[in-house]
mmCIF file of C-alpha atoms in Angstrom:
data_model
loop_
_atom_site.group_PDB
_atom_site.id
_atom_site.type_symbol
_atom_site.label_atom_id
_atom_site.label_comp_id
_atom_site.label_asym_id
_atom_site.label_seq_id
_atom_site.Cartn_x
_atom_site.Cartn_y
_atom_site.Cartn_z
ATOM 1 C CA UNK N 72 0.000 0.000 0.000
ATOM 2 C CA UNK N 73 3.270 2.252 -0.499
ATOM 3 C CA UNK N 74 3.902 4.853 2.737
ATOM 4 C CA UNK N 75 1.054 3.841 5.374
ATOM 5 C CA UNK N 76 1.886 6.804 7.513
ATOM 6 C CA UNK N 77 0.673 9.218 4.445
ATOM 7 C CA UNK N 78 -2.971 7.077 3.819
ATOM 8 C CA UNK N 79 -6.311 7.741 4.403
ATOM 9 C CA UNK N 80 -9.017 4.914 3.359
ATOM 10 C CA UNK N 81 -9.866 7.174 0.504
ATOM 11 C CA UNK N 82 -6.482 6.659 -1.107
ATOM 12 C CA UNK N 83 -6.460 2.778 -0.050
ATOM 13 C CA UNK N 84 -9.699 2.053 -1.489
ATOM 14 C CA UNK N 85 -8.430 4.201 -4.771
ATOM 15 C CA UNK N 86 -5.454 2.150 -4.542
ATOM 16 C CA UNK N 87 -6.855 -1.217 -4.534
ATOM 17 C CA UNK N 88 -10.060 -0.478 -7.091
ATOM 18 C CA UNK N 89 -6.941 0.915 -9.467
ATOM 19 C CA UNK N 90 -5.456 -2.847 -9.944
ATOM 20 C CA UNK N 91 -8.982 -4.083 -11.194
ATOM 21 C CA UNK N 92 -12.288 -2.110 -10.570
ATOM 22 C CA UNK N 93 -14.084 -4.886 -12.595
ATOM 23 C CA UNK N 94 -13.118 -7.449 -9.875
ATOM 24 C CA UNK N 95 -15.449 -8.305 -6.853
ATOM 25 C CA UNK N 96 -14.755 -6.525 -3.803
ATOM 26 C CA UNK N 97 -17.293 -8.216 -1.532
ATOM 27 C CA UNK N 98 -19.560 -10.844 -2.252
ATOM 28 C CA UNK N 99 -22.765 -10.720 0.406
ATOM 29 C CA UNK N 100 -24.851 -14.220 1.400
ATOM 30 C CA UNK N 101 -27.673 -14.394 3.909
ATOM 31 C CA UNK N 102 -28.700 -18.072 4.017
ATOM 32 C CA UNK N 103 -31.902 -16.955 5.719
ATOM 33 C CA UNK N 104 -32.908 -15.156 3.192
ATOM 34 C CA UNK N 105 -31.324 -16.888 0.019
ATOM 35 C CA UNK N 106 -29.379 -13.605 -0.990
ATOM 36 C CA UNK N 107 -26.389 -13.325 -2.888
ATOM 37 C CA UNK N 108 -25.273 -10.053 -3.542
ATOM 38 C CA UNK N 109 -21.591 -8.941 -5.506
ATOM 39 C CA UNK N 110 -20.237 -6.030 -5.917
ATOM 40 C CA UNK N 111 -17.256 -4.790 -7.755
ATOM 41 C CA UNK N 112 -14.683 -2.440 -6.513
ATOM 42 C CA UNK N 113 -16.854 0.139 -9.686
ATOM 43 C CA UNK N 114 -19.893 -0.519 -8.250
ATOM 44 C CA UNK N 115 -18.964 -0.106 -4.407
ATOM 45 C CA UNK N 116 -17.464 3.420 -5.532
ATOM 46 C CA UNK N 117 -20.730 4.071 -6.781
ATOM 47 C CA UNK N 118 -22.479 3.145 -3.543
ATOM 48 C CA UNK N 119 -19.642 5.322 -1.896
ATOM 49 C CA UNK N 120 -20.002 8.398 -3.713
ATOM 50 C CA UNK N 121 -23.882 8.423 -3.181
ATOM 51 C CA UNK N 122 -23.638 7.974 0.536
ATOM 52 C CA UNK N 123 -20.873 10.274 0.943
ATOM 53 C CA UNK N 124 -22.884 12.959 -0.801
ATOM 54 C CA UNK N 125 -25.610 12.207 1.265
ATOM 55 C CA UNK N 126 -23.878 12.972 4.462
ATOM 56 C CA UNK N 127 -22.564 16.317 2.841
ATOM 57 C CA UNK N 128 -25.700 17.604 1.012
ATOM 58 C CA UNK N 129 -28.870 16.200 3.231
ATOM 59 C CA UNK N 130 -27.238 14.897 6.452
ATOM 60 C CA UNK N 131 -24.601 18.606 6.621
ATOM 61 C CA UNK N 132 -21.944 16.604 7.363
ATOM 62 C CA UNK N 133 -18.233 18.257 7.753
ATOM 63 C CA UNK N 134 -14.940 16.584 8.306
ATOM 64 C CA UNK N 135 -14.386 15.981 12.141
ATOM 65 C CA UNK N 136 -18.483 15.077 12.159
ATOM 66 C CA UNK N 137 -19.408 11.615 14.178
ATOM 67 C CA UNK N 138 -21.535 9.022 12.675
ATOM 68 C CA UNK N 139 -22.922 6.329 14.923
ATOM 69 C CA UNK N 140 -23.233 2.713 12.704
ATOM 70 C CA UNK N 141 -25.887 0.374 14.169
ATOM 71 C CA UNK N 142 -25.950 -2.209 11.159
ATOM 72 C CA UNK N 143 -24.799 -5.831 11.633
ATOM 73 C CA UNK N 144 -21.856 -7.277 9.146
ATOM 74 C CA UNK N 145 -23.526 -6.157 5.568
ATOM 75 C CA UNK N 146 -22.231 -4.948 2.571
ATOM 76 C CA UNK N 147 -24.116 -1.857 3.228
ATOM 77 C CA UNK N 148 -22.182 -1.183 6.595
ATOM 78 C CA UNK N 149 -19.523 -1.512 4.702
ATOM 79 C CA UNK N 150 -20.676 1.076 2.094
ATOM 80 C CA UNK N 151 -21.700 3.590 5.054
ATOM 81 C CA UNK N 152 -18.086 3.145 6.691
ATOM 82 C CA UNK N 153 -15.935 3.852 4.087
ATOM 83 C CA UNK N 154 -18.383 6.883 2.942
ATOM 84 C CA UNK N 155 -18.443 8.188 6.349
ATOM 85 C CA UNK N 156 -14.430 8.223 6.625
ATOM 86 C CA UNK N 157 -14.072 9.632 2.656
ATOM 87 C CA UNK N 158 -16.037 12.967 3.728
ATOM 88 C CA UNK N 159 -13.692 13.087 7.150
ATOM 89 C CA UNK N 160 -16.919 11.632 9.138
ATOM 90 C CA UNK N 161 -15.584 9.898 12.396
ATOM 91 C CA UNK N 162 -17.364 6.220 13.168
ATOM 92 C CA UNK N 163 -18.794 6.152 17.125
ATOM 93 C CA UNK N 164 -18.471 3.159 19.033
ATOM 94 C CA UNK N 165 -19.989 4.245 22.006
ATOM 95 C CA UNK N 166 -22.978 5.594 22.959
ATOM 96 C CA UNK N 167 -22.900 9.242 22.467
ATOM 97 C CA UNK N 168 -24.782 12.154 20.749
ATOM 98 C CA UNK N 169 -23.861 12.358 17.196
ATOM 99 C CA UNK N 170 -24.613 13.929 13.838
ATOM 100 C CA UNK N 171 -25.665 11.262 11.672
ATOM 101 C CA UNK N 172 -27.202 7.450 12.275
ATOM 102 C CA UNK N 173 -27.365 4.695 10.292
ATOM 103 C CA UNK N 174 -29.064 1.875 11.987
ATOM 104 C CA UNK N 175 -30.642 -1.478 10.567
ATOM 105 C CA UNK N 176 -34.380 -1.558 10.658
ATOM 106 C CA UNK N 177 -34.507 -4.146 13.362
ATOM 107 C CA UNK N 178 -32.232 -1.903 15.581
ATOM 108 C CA UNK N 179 -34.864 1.448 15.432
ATOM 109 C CA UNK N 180 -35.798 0.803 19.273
ATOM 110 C CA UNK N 181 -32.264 2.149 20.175
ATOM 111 C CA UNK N 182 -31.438 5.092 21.823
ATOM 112 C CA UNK N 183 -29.460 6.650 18.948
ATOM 113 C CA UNK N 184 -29.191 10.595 19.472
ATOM 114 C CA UNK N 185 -28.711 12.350 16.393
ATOM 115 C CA UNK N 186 -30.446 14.932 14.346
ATOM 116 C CA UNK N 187 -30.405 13.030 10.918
ATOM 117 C CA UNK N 188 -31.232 9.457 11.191
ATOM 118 C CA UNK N 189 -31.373 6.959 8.299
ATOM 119 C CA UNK N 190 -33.369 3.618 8.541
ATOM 120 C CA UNK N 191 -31.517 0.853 6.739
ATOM 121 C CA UNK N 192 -33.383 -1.947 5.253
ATOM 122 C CA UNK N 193 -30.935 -5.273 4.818
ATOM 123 C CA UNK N 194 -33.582 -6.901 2.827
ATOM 124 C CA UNK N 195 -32.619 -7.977 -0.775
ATOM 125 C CA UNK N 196 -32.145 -6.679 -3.659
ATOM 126 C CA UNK N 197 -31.587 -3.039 -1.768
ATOM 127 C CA UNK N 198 -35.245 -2.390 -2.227
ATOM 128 C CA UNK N 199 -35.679 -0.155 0.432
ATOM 129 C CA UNK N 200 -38.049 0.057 3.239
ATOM 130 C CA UNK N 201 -41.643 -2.062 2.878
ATOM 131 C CA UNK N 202 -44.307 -2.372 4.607
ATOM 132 C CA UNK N 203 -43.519 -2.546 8.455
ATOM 133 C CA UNK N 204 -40.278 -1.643 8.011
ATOM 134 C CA UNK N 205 -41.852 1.494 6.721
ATOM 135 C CA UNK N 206 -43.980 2.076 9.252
ATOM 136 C CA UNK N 207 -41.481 1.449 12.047
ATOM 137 C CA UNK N 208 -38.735 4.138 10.124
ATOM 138 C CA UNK N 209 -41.524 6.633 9.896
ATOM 139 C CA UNK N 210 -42.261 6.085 13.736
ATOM 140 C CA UNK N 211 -38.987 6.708 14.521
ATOM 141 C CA UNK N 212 -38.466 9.754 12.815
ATOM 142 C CA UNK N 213 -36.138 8.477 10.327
ATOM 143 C CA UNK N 214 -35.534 8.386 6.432
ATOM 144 C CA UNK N 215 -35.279 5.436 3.915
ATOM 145 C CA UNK N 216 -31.816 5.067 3.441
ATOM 146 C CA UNK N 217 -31.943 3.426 0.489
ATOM 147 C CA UNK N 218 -34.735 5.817 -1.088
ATOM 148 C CA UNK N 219 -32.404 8.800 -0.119
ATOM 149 C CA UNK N 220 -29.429 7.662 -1.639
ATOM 150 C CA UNK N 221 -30.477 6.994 -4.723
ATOM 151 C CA UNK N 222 -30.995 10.835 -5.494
ATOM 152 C CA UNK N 223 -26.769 11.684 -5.318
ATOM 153 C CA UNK N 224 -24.723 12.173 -7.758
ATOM 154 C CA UNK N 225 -22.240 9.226 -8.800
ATOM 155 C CA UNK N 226 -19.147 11.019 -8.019
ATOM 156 C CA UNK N 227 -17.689 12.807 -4.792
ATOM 157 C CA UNK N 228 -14.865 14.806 -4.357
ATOM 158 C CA UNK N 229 -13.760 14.884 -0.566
ATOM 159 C CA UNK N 230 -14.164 18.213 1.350
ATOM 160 C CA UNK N 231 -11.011 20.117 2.550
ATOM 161 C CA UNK N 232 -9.534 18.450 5.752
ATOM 162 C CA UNK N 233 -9.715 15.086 5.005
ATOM 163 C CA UNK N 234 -6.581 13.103 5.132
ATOM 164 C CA UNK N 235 -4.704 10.724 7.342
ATOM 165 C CA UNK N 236 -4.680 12.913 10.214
ATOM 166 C CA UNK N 237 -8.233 13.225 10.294
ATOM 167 C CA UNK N 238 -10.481 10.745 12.875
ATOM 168 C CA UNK N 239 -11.872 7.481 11.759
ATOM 169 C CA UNK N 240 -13.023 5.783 14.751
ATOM 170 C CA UNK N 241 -14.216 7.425 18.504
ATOM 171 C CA UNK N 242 -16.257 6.065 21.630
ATOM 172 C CA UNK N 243 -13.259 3.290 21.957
ATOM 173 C CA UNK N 244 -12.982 2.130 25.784
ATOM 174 C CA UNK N 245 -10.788 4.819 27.861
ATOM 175 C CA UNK N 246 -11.725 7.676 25.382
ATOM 176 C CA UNK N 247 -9.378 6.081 22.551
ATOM 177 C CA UNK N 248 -9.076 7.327 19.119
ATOM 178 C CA UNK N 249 -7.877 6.262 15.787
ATOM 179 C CA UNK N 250 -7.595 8.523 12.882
ATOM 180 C CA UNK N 251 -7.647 7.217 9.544
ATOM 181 C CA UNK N 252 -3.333 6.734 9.089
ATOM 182 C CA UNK N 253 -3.649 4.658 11.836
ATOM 183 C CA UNK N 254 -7.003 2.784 11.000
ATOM 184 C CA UNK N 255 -4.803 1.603 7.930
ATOM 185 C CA UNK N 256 -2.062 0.612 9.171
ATOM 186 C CA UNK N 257 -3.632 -1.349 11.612
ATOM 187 C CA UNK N 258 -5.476 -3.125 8.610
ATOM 188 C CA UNK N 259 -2.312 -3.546 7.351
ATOM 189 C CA UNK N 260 -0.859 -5.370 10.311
ATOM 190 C CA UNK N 261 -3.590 -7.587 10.829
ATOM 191 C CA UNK N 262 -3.739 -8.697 7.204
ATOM 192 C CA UNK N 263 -0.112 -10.153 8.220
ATOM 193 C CA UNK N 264 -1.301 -11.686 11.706
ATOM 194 C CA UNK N 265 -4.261 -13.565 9.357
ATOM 195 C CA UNK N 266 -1.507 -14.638 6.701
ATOM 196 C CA UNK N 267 -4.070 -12.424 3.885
ATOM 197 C CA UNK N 268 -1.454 -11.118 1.261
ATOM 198 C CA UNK N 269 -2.067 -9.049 -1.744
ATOM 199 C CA UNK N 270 -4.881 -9.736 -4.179
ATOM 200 C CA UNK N 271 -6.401 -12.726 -1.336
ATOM 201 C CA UNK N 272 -9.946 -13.666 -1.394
ATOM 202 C CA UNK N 273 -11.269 -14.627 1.866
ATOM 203 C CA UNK N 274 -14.303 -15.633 3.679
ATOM 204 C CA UNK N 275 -16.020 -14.883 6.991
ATOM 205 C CA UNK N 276 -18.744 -15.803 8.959
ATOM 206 C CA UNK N 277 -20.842 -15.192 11.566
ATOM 207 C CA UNK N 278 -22.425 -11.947 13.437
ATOM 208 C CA UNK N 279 -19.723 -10.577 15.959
ATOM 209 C CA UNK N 280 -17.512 -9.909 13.011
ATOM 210 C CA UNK N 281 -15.013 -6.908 13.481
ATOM 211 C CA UNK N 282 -14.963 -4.609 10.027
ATOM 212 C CA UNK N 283 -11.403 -4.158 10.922
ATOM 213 C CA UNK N 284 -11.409 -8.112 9.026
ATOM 214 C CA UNK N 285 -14.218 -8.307 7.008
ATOM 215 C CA UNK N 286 -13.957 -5.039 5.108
ATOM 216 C CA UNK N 287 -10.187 -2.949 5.694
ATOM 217 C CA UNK N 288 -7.976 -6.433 5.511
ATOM 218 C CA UNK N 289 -9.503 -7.249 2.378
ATOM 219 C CA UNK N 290 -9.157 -3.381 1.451
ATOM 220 C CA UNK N 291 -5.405 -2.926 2.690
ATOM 221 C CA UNK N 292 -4.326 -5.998 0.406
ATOM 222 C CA UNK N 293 -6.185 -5.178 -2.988
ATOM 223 C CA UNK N 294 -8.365 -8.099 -1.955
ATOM 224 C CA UNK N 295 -11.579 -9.251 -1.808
ATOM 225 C CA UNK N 296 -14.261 -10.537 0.428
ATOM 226 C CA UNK N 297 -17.178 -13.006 0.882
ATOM 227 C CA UNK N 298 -19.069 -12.409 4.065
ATOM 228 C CA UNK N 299 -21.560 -14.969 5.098
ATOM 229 C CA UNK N 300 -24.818 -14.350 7.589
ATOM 230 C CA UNK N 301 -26.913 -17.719 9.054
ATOM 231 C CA UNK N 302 -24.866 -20.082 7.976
ATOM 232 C CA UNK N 303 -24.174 -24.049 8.914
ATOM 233 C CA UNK N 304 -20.339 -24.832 8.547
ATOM 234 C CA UNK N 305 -21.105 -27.366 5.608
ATOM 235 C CA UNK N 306 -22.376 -24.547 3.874
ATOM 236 C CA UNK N 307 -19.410 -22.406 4.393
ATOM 237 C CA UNK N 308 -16.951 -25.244 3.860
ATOM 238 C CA UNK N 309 -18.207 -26.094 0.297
ATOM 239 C CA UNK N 310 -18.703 -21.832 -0.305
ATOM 240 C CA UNK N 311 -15.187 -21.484 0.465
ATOM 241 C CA UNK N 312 -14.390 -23.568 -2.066
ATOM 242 C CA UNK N 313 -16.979 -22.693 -4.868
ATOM 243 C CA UNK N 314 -15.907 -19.218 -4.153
ATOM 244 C CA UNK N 315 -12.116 -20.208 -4.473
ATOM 245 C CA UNK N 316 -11.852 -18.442 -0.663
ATOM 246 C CA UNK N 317 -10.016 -19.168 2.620
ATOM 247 C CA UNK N 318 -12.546 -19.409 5.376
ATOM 248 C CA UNK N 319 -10.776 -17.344 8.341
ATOM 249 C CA UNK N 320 -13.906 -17.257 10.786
#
């Protein structure tokens, strides 16, 4: 990834979508549901640049803004991450006021403070909200996520004051933060604890997943991902191999 101590995850994800934007960046099953979603490194962008001028035109976002993330392992969450930290938004991982939520239909009853909430449907096919999930969003005060986004332009061009230096994550235990330099090279560093090395394709599973594995190791190596929701370990031992991936957990 050349000089870690100069990177934001702007400049990584540039980086790795440079090599091949055609390839698959993360490929998205929820054996409860029977969805298989892929999306290339182009496409992600895509979903990047809408949600990133989301938080700048509807949500006011600036750089050094906190956004609180309430969305289980999803290819979405990984969309609203990496948009958050390419317009200098900070990710919360406590429980504090902040300026922007995201948080999964099924998580609405939380006590999220924040003026501009978006209710995110992980339903397939990104439809948007339906029915109950509907009328739950519109209870809670907040907006279709999916509806919203689909109204930005295709392209964003990061505001002033976004860089390395600027914060990716906040709310750690003991008041800890980690800008986004830091935030990479960590990814970086655990990529070599987990044995991932440039161009890998790997696998996980389960729903206590950290997105310092599922989405920046795959990120910091050029890699890709398949992320798996509900499933039985026969099904994610013959995945692994239909998707040509190393199951790491």
């Amino acid at each position: 990834m050349g000089d870690n101590r100069r990177m934001d995850i702007a400049t990584v994800f540039e980086r790795a979508a440079d090599i091949d934007a055609t390839r698959p960046f993360i490929t998205y099953y929820d054996d409860a549901t029977g969805e298989c979603t892929e999306l290339s490194y182009a496409t992600f962008a895509n979903w990047i640049a809408k949600t990133a001028n989301l938080l700048v035109d509807d949500a006011g976002c600036q750089p050094g803004d906190v956004a609180s993330v309430a969305m289980p392992p999803h290819w979405l969450t990984g969309v609203v991450m990496i948009a958050c930290w390419h317009a200098g938004v900070a990710v919360d991982h406590g429980e504090a006021a902040t300026d922007v939520a995201f948080v999964a239909v099924d998580r609405l009853d939380d006590d999220v403070d924040a003026p501009s909430r978006y209710a995110v449907s992980l339903a397939p096919l990104a439809m948007g909200l339906r029915g109950d999930e509907a009328t739950a969003a519109d209870a809670a005060g907040a907006d279709d996520f999916l509806t919203e986004v689909r109204a930005h332009g295709d392209h964003f061009t990061p505001p002033g004051g976004v860089g390395g230096d600027g914060l990716a994550l906040v709310g750690l235990p003991q008041g800890e933060t980690v800008t986004q330099r830091r935030l990479v090279q960590l990814a970086a560093d655990r990529a070599g604890e987990l044995g991932v090395g440039p161009a890998d394709r790997v696998m996980f599973s389960g729903e206590r997943l950290r997105p310092l594995d599922w989405l920046l190791v795959p990120l910091a190596v050029g890699g890709s991902v398949v992320i798996c929701r509900n499933s039985d370990t026969s099904d994610l031992v013959r995945r692994a191999a239909m998707e040509n991936a190393r199951h790491i957990g």
